[in-house]
Amino acid sequence: RHQLNEYLSGKRKGFSLPLKPEGTTFQKSVWHELLKIPYGTTTTYATIATAIGNAKACRAVGRAVGANPIFIIIPCHRVIGSSGKLTGFAYGLDVKRFLLGCEGSYGSSM
């Protein structure tokens, strides 16, 4: 809770927590890539698909991002559409916009 409060107030850029999310091998590979997205930046589903070695898996990446069980900690909010627009987020686009705003990253890309 302390780390989350620090993050939301802009005092923390990452989390030091033991993470062992449950998911498929594919989902875990996507979530691992999400952890590499630097604070204050965004990336696209296509970039993640390419990074995991399957450039055509954008939709599958989107489903894996949506299945992320530890949002904020595994920063799925940093993934945007190829057009640069905010796209689906399990907690709503207003929450995604808020989190990106906390990081000052809406409009920045990896």
mmCIF file of C-alpha atoms in Angstrom:
data_model
loop_
_atom_site.group_PDB
_atom_site.id
_atom_site.type_symbol
_atom_site.label_atom_id
_atom_site.label_comp_id
_atom_site.label_asym_id
_atom_site.label_seq_id
_atom_site.Cartn_x
_atom_site.Cartn_y
_atom_site.Cartn_z
ATOM 1 C CA ARG A 1 0.000 0.000 0.000
ATOM 2 C CA HIS A 2 2.851 2.374 0.847
ATOM 3 C CA GLN A 3 4.509 1.812 -2.536
ATOM 4 C CA LEU A 4 1.190 2.331 -4.330
ATOM 5 C CA ASN A 5 0.590 5.629 -2.519
ATOM 6 C CA GLU A 6 4.104 6.762 -3.448
ATOM 7 C CA TYR A 7 3.466 5.827 -7.082
ATOM 8 C CA LEU A 8 0.155 7.699 -7.209
ATOM 9 C CA SER A 9 1.790 10.801 -5.733
ATOM 10 C CA GLY A 10 4.631 10.668 -8.286
ATOM 11 C CA LYS A 11 7.320 9.733 -5.755
ATOM 12 C CA ARG A 12 7.827 6.152 -7.002
ATOM 13 C CA LYS A 13 8.527 4.960 -10.544
ATOM 14 C CA GLY A 14 8.617 1.221 -9.930
ATOM 15 C CA PHE A 15 7.677 -1.404 -7.403
ATOM 16 C CA SER A 16 9.812 -3.818 -5.429
ATOM 17 C CA LEU A 17 7.398 -6.626 -4.783
ATOM 18 C CA PRO A 18 7.697 -10.379 -5.296
ATOM 19 C CA LEU A 19 5.505 -11.104 -8.312
ATOM 20 C CA LYS A 20 4.272 -14.547 -9.312
ATOM 21 C CA PRO A 21 1.175 -13.972 -11.411
ATOM 22 C CA GLU A 22 -0.643 -17.066 -12.613
ATOM 23 C CA GLY A 23 -1.204 -17.380 -16.344
ATOM 24 C CA THR A 24 -0.249 -19.194 -19.513
ATOM 25 C CA THR A 25 3.305 -19.174 -20.798
ATOM 26 C CA PHE A 26 2.223 -16.688 -23.475
ATOM 27 C CA GLN A 27 0.552 -14.383 -20.944
ATOM 28 C CA LYS A 28 3.604 -14.469 -18.701
ATOM 29 C CA SER A 29 5.846 -13.542 -21.644
ATOM 30 C CA VAL A 30 3.626 -10.537 -22.374
ATOM 31 C CA TRP A 31 3.524 -9.496 -18.715
ATOM 32 C CA HIS A 32 7.319 -9.776 -18.572
ATOM 33 C CA GLU A 33 7.524 -7.321 -21.491
ATOM 34 C CA LEU A 34 5.099 -4.970 -19.733
ATOM 35 C CA LEU A 35 7.514 -4.798 -16.806
ATOM 36 C CA LYS A 36 10.182 -3.484 -19.201
ATOM 37 C CA ILE A 37 8.152 -0.423 -20.255
ATOM 38 C CA PRO A 38 9.822 2.510 -18.503
ATOM 39 C CA TYR A 39 7.836 4.786 -16.231
ATOM 40 C CA GLY A 40 6.599 7.799 -18.147
ATOM 41 C CA THR A 41 6.531 6.074 -21.535
ATOM 42 C CA THR A 42 4.040 4.104 -23.580
ATOM 43 C CA THR A 43 4.326 1.364 -26.155
ATOM 44 C CA THR A 44 1.995 -0.458 -28.526
ATOM 45 C CA TYR A 45 0.547 -3.945 -28.707
ATOM 46 C CA ALA A 46 2.491 -4.427 -31.961
ATOM 47 C CA THR A 47 5.777 -3.508 -30.291
ATOM 48 C CA ILE A 48 5.154 -6.039 -27.549
ATOM 49 C CA ALA A 49 4.172 -8.706 -30.092
ATOM 50 C CA THR A 50 7.442 -8.115 -31.932
ATOM 51 C CA ALA A 51 9.429 -8.169 -28.681
ATOM 52 C CA ILE A 52 8.081 -11.608 -27.768
ATOM 53 C CA GLY A 53 8.934 -12.916 -31.229
ATOM 54 C CA ASN A 54 5.499 -12.994 -32.854
ATOM 55 C CA ALA A 55 4.833 -9.747 -34.705
ATOM 56 C CA LYS A 56 1.425 -10.962 -35.891
ATOM 57 C CA ALA A 57 0.121 -11.672 -32.385
ATOM 58 C CA CYS A 58 -1.173 -8.164 -31.631
ATOM 59 C CA ARG A 59 -4.683 -9.332 -30.738
ATOM 60 C CA ALA A 60 -3.369 -12.150 -28.556
ATOM 61 C CA VAL A 61 -1.093 -9.639 -26.851
ATOM 62 C CA GLY A 62 -4.130 -7.449 -26.243
ATOM 63 C CA ARG A 63 -5.962 -10.345 -24.607
ATOM 64 C CA ALA A 64 -2.927 -11.134 -22.432
ATOM 65 C CA VAL A 65 -2.621 -7.475 -21.439
ATOM 66 C CA GLY A 66 -6.312 -7.520 -20.524
ATOM 67 C CA ALA A 67 -5.796 -10.635 -18.400
ATOM 68 C CA ASN A 68 -3.046 -8.989 -16.343
ATOM 69 C CA PRO A 69 -3.919 -9.843 -12.726
ATOM 70 C CA ILE A 70 -1.804 -7.102 -11.130
ATOM 71 C CA PHE A 71 -2.553 -3.882 -13.008
ATOM 72 C CA ILE A 72 -0.451 -0.821 -12.079
ATOM 73 C CA ILE A 73 2.282 -3.118 -10.680
ATOM 74 C CA ILE A 74 2.544 -4.831 -14.073
ATOM 75 C CA PRO A 75 1.955 -1.617 -16.050
ATOM 76 C CA CYS A 76 -0.606 -2.622 -18.675
ATOM 77 C CA HIS A 77 -1.866 0.983 -18.703
ATOM 78 C CA ARG A 78 1.288 1.923 -20.647
ATOM 79 C CA VAL A 79 0.120 0.028 -23.733
ATOM 80 C CA ILE A 80 -1.727 2.095 -26.324
ATOM 81 C CA GLY A 81 -2.972 1.566 -29.860
ATOM 82 C CA SER A 82 -0.686 1.889 -32.880
ATOM 83 C CA SER A 83 -2.456 5.135 -33.754
ATOM 84 C CA GLY A 84 -1.348 6.615 -30.432
ATOM 85 C CA LYS A 85 -4.889 6.544 -29.073
ATOM 86 C CA LEU A 86 -5.883 5.056 -25.764
ATOM 87 C CA THR A 87 -7.473 1.677 -26.295
ATOM 88 C CA GLY A 88 -9.199 -0.898 -24.130
ATOM 89 C CA PHE A 89 -8.436 -1.107 -20.456
ATOM 90 C CA ALA A 90 -10.206 -3.446 -18.045
ATOM 91 C CA TYR A 91 -10.760 -0.618 -15.556
ATOM 92 C CA GLY A 92 -11.899 1.929 -18.135
ATOM 93 C CA LEU A 93 -10.144 4.547 -20.225
ATOM 94 C CA ASP A 94 -10.605 7.214 -17.542
ATOM 95 C CA VAL A 95 -8.489 5.139 -15.148
ATOM 96 C CA LYS A 96 -5.909 4.504 -17.880
ATOM 97 C CA ARG A 97 -5.773 8.225 -18.668
ATOM 98 C CA PHE A 98 -5.394 9.000 -14.941
ATOM 99 C CA LEU A 99 -2.503 6.541 -14.498
ATOM 100 C CA LEU A 100 -0.708 7.826 -17.587
ATOM 101 C CA GLY A 101 -1.275 11.353 -16.317
ATOM 102 C CA CYS A 102 0.298 10.433 -12.967
ATOM 103 C CA GLU A 103 3.369 9.386 -14.930
ATOM 104 C CA GLY A 104 3.221 12.370 -17.266
ATOM 105 C CA SER A 105 3.338 9.911 -20.138
ATOM 106 C CA TYR A 106 0.267 10.334 -22.264
ATOM 107 C CA GLY A 107 1.767 11.124 -25.650
ATOM 108 C CA SER A 108 5.271 9.746 -24.938
ATOM 109 C CA SER A 109 6.245 6.486 -26.544
ATOM 110 C CA MET A 110 8.969 3.923 -26.150
#
